[in-house]
Coordinates of C-alpha atoms and ligand atoms in Angstrom, one line a residue:
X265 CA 10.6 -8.1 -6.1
X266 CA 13.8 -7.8 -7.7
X267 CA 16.4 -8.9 -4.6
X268 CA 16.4 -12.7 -5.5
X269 CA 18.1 -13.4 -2.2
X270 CA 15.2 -11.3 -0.6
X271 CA 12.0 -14.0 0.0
X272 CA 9.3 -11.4 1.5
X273 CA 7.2 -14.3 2.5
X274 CA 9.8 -15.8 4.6
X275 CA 9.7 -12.7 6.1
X276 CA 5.9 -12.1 6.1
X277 CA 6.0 -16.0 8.0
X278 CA 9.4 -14.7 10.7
X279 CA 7.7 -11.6 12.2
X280 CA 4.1 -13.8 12.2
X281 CA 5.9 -16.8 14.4
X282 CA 7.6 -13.9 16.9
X283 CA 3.8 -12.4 17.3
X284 CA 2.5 -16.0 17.9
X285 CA 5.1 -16.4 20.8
X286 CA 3.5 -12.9 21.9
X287 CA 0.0 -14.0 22.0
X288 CA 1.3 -17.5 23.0
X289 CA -1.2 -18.8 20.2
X290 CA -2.0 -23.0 19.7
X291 CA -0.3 -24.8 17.6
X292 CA -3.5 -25.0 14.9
X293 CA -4.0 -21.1 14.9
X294 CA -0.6 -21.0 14.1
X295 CA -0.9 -23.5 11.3
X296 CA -3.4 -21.7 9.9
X297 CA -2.5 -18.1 9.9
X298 CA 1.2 -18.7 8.8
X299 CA 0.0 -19.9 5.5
X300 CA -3.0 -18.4 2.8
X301 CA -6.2 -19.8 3.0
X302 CA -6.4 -19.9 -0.8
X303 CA -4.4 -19.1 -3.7
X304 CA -4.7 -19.1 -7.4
X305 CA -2.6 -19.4 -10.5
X306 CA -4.1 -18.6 -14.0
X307 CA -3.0 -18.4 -17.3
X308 CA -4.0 -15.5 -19.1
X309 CA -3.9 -15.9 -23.1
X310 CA -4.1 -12.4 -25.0
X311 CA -4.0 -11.6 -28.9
X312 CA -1.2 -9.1 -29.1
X313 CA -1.6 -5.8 -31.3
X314 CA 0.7 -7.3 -33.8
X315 CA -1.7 -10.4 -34.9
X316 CA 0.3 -13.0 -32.0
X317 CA -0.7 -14.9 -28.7
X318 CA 1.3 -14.6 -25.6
X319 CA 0.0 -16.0 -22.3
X320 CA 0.5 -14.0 -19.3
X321 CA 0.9 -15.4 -15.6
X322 CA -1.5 -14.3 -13.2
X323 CA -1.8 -15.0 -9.4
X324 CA -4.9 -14.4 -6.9
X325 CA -4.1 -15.1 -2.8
X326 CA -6.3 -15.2 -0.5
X327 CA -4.7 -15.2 2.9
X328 CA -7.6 -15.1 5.8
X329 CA -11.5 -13.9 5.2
X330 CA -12.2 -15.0 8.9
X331 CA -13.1 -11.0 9.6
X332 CA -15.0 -10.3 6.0
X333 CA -13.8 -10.6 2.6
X334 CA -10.3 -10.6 1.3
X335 CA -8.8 -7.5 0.4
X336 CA -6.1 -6.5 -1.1
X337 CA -4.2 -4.5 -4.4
X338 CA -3.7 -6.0 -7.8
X339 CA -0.2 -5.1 -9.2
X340 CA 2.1 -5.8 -12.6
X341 CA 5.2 -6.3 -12.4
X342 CA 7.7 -8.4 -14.9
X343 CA 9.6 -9.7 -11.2
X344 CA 6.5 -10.6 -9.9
X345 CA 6.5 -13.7 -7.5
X346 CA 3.9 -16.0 -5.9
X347 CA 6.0 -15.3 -2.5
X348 CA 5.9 -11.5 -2.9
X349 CA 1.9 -11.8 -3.4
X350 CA 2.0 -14.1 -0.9
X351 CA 3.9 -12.1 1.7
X352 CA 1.5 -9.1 0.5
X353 CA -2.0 -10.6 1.2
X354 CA -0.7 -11.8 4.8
X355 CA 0.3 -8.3 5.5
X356 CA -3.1 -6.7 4.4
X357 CA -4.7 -9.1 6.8
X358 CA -3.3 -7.4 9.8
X359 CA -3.5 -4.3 8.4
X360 CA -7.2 -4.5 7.5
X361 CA -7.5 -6.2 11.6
X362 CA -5.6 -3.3 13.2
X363 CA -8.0 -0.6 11.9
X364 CA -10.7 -2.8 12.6
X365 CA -12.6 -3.0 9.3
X366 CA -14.7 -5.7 8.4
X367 CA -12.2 -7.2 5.8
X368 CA -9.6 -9.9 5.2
X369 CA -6.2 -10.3 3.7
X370 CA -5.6 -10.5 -0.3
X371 CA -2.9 -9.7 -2.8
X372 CA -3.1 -10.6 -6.7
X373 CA -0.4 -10.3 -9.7
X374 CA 0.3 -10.6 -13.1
X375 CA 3.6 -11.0 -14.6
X376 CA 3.8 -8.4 -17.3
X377 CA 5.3 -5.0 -18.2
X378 CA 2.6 -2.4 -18.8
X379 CA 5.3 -0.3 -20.2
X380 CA 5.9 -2.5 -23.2
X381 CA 2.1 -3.1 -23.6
X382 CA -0.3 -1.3 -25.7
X383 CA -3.5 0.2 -23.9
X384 CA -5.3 -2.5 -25.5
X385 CA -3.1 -4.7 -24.4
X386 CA -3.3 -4.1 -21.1
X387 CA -7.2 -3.9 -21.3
X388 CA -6.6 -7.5 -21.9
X389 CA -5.0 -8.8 -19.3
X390 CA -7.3 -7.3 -17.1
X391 CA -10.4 -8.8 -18.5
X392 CA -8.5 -12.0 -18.8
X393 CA -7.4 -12.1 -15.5
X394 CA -10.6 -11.3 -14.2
X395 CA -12.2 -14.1 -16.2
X396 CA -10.2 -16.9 -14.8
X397 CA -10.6 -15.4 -11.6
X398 CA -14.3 -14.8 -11.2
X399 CA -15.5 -17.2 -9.4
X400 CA -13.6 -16.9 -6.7
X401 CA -14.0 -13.3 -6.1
X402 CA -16.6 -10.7 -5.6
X403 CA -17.9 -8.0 -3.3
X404 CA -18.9 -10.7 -0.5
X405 CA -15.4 -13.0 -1.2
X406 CA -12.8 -10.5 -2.1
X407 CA -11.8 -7.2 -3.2
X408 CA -9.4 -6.3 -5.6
X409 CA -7.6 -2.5 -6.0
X410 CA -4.7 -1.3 -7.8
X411 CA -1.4 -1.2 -7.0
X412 CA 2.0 -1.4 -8.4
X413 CA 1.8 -0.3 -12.0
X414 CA -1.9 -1.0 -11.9
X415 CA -4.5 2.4 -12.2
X416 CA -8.5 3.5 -12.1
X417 CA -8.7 2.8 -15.4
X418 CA -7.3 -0.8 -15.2
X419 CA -9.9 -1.0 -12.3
X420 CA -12.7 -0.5 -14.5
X421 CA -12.1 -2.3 -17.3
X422 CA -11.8 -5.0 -14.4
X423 CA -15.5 -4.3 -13.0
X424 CA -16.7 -4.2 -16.2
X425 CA -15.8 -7.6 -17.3
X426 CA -16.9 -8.8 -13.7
X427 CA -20.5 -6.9 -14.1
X428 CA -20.6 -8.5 -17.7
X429 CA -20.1 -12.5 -16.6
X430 CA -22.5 -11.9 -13.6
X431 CA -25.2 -10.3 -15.9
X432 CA -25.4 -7.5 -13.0
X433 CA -24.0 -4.0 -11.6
X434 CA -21.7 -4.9 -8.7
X435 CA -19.3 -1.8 -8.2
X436 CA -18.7 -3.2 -5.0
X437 CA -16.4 -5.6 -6.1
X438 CA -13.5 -4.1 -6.9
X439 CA -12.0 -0.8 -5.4
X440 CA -9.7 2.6 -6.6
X441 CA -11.8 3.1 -9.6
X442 CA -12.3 6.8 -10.7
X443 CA -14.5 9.2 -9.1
X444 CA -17.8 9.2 -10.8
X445 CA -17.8 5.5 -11.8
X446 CA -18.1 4.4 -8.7
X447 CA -14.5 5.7 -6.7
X448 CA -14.3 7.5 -3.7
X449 CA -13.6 11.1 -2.8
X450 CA -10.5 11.9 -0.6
X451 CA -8.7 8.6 -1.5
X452 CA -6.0 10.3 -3.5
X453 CA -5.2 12.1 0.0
X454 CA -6.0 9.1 2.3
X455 CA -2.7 7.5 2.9
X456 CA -0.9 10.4 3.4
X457 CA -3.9 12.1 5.7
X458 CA -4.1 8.6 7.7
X459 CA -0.2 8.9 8.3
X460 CA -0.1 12.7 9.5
X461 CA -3.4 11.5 11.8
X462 CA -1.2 9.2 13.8
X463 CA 1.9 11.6 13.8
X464 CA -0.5 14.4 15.2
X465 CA -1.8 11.6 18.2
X466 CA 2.0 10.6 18.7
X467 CA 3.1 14.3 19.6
X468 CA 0.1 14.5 22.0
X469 CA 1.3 12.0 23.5
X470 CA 4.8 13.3 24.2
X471 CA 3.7 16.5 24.9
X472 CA 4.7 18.8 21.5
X473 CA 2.7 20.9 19.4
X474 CA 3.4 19.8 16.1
X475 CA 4.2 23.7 15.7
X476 CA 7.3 23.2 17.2
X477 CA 8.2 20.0 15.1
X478 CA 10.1 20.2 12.1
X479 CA 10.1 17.0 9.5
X480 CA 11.9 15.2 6.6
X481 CA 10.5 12.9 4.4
X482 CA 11.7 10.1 1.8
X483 CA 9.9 10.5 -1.6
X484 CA 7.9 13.0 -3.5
X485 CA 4.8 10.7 -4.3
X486 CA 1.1 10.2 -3.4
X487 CA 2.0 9.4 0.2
X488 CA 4.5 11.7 0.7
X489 CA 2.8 14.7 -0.7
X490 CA -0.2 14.4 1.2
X491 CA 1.3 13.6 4.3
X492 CA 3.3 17.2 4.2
X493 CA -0.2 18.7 3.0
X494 CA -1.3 17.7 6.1
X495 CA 1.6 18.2 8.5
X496 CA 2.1 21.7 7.3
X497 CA -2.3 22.5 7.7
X498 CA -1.2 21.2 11.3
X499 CA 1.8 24.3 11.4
X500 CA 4.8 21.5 11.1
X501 CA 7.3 22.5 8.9
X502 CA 9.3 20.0 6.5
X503 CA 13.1 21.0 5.9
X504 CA 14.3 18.2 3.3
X505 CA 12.7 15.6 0.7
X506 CA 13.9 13.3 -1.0
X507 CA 13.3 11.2 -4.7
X508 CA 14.5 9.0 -7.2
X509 CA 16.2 10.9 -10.3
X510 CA 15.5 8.7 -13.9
X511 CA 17.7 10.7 -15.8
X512 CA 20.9 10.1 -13.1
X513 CA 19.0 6.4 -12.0
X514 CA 19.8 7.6 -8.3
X515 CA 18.1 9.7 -5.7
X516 CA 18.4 13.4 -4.3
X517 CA 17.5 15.0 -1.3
X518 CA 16.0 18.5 -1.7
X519 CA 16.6 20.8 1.5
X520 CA 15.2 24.5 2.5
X521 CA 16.1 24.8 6.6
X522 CA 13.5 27.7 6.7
X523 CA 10.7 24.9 5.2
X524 CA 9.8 23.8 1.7
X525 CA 7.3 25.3 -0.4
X526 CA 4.7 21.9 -1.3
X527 CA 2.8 23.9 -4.2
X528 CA 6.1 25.3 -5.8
X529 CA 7.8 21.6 -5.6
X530 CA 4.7 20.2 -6.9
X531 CA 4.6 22.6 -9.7
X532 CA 8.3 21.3 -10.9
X533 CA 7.9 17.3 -10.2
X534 CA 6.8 14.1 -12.8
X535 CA 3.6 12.3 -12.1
X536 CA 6.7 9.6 -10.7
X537 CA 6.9 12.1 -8.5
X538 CA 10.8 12.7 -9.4
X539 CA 11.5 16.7 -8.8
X540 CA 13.6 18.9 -11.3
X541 CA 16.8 19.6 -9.9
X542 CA 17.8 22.2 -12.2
X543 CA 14.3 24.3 -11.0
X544 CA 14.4 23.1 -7.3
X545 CA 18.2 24.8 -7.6
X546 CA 17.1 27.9 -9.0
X547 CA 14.2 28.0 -6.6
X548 CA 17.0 27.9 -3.5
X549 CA 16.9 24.4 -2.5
X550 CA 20.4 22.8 -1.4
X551 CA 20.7 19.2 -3.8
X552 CA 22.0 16.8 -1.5
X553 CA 22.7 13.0 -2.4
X554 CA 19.8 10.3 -2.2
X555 CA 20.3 9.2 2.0
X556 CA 20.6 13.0 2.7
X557 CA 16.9 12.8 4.1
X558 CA 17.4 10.5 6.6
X559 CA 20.3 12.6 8.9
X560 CA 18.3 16.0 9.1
X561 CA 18.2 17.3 12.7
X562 CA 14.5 16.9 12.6
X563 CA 12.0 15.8 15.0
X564 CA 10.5 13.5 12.9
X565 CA 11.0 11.2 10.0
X566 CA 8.5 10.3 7.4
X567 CA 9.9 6.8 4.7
X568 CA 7.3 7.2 2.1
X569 CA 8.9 5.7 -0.8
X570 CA 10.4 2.2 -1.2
X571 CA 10.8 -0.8 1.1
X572 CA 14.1 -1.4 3.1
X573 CA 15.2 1.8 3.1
X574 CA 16.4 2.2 6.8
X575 CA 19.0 -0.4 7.4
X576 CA 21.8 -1.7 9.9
X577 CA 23.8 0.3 7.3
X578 CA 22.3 3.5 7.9
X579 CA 20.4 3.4 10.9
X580 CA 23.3 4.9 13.1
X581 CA 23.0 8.4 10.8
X582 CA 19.1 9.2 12.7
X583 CA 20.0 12.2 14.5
X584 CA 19.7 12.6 18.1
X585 CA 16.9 14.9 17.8
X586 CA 14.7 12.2 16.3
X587 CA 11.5 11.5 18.5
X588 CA 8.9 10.1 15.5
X589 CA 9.6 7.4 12.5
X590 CA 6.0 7.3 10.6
X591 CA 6.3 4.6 7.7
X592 CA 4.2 5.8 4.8
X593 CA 5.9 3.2 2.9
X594 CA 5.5 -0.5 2.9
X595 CA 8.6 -2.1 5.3
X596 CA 10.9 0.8 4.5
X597 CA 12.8 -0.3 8.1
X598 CA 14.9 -3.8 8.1
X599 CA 14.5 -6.1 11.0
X600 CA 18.4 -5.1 12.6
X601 CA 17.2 -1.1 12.3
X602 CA 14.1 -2.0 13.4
X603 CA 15.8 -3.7 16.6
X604 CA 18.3 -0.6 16.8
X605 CA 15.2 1.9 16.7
X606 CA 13.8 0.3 20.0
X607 CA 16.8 0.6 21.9
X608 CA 17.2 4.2 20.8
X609 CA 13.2 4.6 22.5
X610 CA 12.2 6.4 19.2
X611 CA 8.5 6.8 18.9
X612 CA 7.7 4.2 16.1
X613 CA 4.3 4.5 13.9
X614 CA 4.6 1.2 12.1
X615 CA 3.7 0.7 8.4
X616 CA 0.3 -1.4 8.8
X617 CA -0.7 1.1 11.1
X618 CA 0.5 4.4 9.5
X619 CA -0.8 3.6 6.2
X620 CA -3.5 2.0 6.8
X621 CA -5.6 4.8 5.9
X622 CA -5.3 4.1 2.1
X623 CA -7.3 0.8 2.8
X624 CA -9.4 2.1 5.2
X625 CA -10.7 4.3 2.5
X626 CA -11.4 1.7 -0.1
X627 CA -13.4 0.2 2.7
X628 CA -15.2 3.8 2.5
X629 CA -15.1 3.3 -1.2
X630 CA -16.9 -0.2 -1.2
X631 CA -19.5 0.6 1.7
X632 CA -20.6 3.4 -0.4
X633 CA -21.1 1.6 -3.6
X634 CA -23.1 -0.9 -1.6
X635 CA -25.1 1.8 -1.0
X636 CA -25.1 3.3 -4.4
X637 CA -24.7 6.9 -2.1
X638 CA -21.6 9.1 -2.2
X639 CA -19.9 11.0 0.8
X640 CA -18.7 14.6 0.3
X641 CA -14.7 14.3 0.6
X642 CA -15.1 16.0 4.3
X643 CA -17.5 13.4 5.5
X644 CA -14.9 10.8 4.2
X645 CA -11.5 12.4 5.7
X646 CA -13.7 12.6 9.5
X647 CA -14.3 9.0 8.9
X648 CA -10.9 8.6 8.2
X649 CA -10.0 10.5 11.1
X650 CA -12.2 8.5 13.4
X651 CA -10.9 5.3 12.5
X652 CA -6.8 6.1 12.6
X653 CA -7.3 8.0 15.5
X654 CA -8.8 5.6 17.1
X655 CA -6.4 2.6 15.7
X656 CA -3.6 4.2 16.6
X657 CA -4.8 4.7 20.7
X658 CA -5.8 1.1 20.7
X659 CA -2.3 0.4 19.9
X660 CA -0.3 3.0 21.8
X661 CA -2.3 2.0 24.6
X662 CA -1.4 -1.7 24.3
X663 CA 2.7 -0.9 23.9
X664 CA 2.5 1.2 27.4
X665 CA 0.9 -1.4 29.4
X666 CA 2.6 -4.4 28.0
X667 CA 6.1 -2.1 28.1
X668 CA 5.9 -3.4 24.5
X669 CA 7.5 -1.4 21.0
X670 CA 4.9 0.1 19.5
X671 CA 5.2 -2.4 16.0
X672 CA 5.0 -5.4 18.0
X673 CA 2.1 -3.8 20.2
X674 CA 0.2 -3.2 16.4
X675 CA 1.0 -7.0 15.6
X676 CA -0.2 -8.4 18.9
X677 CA -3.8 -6.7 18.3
X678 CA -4.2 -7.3 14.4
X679 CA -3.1 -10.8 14.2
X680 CA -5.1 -11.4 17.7
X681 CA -8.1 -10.4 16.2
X682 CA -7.7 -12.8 12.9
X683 CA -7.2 -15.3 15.8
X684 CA -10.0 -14.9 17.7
X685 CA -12.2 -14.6 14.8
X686 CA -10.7 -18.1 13.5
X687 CA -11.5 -19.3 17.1
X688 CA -15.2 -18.2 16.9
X689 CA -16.2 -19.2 13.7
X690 CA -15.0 -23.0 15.2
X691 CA -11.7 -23.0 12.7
X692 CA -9.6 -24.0 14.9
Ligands
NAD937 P1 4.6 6.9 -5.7 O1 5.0 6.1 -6.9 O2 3.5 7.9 -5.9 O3 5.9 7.7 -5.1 C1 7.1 7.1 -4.8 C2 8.1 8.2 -4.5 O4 9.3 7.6 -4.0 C3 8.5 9.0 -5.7 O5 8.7 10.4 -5.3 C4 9.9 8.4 -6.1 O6 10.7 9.4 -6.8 C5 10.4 8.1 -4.7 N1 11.5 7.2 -4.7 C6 11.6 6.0 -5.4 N2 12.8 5.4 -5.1 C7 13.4 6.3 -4.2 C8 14.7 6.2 -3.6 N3 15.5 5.2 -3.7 N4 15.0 7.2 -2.7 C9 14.2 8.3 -2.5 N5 13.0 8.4 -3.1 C10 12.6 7.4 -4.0 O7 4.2 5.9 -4.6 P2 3.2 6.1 -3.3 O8 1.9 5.7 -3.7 O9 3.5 7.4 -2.7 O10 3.8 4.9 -2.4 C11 4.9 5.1 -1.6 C12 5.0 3.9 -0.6 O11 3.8 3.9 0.2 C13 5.1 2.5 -1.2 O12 5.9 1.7 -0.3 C14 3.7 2.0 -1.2 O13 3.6 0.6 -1.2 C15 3.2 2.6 0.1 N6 1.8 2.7 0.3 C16 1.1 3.4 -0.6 C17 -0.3 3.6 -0.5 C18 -1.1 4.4 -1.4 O14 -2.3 4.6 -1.1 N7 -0.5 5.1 -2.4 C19 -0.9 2.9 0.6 C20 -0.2 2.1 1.5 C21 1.2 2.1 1.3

């Protein structure tokens, strides 16, 4: 958001046209999937602590429903742009088509800075924004969650303003609120789960027991720290992390070769997820700078913080030893790396595929409030399990017998079911 030369929907719209010459679509199909089906701007007026009015912008896009209702996060963010929320529903369509669940593409944002806004503050732009926005949304149209800067508790105060203009309960309609209102068990582990799922099907495929595998993973957040839960349950062992430092505004890498200790680095990082240094160093872990992460003589790489973070700057330090890149982030690899990653024949897990298990469970989360029954967290991890498992050989399967990389192989089947499902419903 804050790269001004950077337009992410330009982007979102490049990598859509190359798929289109994939998938060889017509000229209307491509018409309408390069651009949102809907999108709204709203003003959101809110009485400030201090007795003034200040208006907040507010944005709502709804890029394809042709598969179900649109779905997608809510953040705030002073940078936000229409094109960033644009590019951001586009991409939750395909993610949301290559798990194959029964949901569309969404994004929505509100310029503002929570940090420089009271609670009640923020309670208000939530209402607000809901208020402008309710018509056009709800549990059968589209699905809000949080995101960026945005929490459960935002969430609710959300669905309750929602419930309290429709005159009914409808917990359906938005998603990521807290457990015991109406949230879902095992979504705090879900993207990080979902992301170890498809590294464990990746190393049956080429043959290694992820005992033998060692790791190294960039960030020390909600992805990250459930992805190395996981990988180590499955006897993998991670030599190096890395996060940002707010104190030094840069970022470390944290190394032990005989494998890090996830409960005693948990015990010593922020809810940012940035890690002490001072403790990790008394503790025995080498401090090494920020991009440290990345050249590890490791089998397999994890990005789980921040978006274009593997460069044509950087690319060329991936060790030779590399055989798995899993993006837990959101487009932590730049086209040219991207490009440079194929020719090296390194076992890509793309981003709307490896993290697609953080959707997949709000999916969980809104079937079950439908139903007004809740899973235990086991039942909702197998589900999980089923449904990446079974993404991920849909796709693998796809890039061996079209000799295709694996990121284009996940494109060709997500946007070709948005297509299809365009083409049956008589769109186009
Ligand atoms: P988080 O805020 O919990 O953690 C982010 C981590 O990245 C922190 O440890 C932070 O210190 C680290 N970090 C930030 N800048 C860094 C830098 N320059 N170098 C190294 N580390 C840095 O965030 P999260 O929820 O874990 O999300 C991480 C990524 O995964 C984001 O791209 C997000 O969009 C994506 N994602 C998250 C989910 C989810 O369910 N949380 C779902 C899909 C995708």
């Amino acid at each position: 958001m804050a790269d001004k030369s950077f337009n992410a929907f330009e982007m979102a719209q490049a990598q859509f046209d190359r798929v289109a010459g994939l998938l060889d679509l017509d000229e209307a199909t491509r018409q309408l999937l390069r651009y949102n089906l809907r999108e709204y701007h709203v003003s959101i007026p809110v009485r400030m602590d201090d007795g003034s009015h200040k208006v907040f912008r507010g944005f709502r896009v709804q890029h394809n429903d042709a598969r179900g209702p649109a779905k997608g996060g809510i953040r705030f963010h002073p940078m936000e742009t229409i094109d960033t929320v644009r590019a951001l529903a586009m991409w939750m369509t395909w993610k949301c088509a290559v798990v194959d669940i029964p949901l569309g593409g969404g994004k929505g944002g509100v310029i503002c800075d929570p940090h420089h806004l009271s609670m009640r503050e923020q309670e208000q732009v939530c209402r607000g924004w809901v208020r402008q926005l309710s018509k056009n949304m709800g549990p059968l149209t589209d699905v809000p969650a949080p995101d960026v800067m945005t929490s459960a508790q935002h969430m609710l105060w959300m669905l309750d303003e929602f419930e309290t203009i429709r005159g009914e309960k409808l917990p359906g309609f938005i998603t990521g609120k807290p457990v015991g209102m109406g949230g879902s068990l095992g979504r705090t582990e879900a993207t990080g789960f979902g992301v170890v799922f498809t590294i464990r099907e990746a190393l049956k495929e080429l043959n290694i027991p992820p005992s033998e595998t060692t790791a190294s993973v960039q960030g020390f957040g909600n992805v990250a720290q459930y992805a190395i839960d996981l990988y180590q349950q499955i006897w993998g062992k991670v030599v190096c992390v890395s996060c940002w430092d707010q104190t030094d505004q840069t970022s470390y890498s944290f190394r032990k070769k005989n494998g890090i200790d996830l409960a005693e680095l948990r015990g010593i990082t922020d809810r940012f997820g940035g890690i002490d240094k001072a403790k990790a160093k008394e503790l025995g872990y080498e401090i090494l700078p920020g991009e440290a992460w990345l050249e590890q003589d490791v089998d397999i790489l994890i990005p789980a913080a921040l978006e274009n973070q593997i460069t044509a700057a950087n690319v060329k330090k991936i060790g030779d030893r590399v055989k798995i890149i899993a993006e837990g982030a959101n487009g932590p690899t730049s086209p040219e790396a991207d490009a440079a990653i194929a020719k090296r024949k390194i076992f890509m897990i793309p981003d709307l595929l490896a993290n697609a298990g953080g959707v997949t469970c709000s999916y969980f989360e809104q079937v079950q409030c439908n139903m007004n029954y809740f899973w235990e967290k086991d039942e909702v991890l197998g589900k999980l399990d089923v449904k990446m498992t079974s993404a991920f050989a849909a796709v693998s399967e796809l890039a061996k017998k079209r000799g295709i990389y694996m990121r284009d192989a996940a494109y060709v089947i997500a946007v070709g079911r948005v297509a299809r499902a365009c083409k049956d419903r008589g769109w186009v």
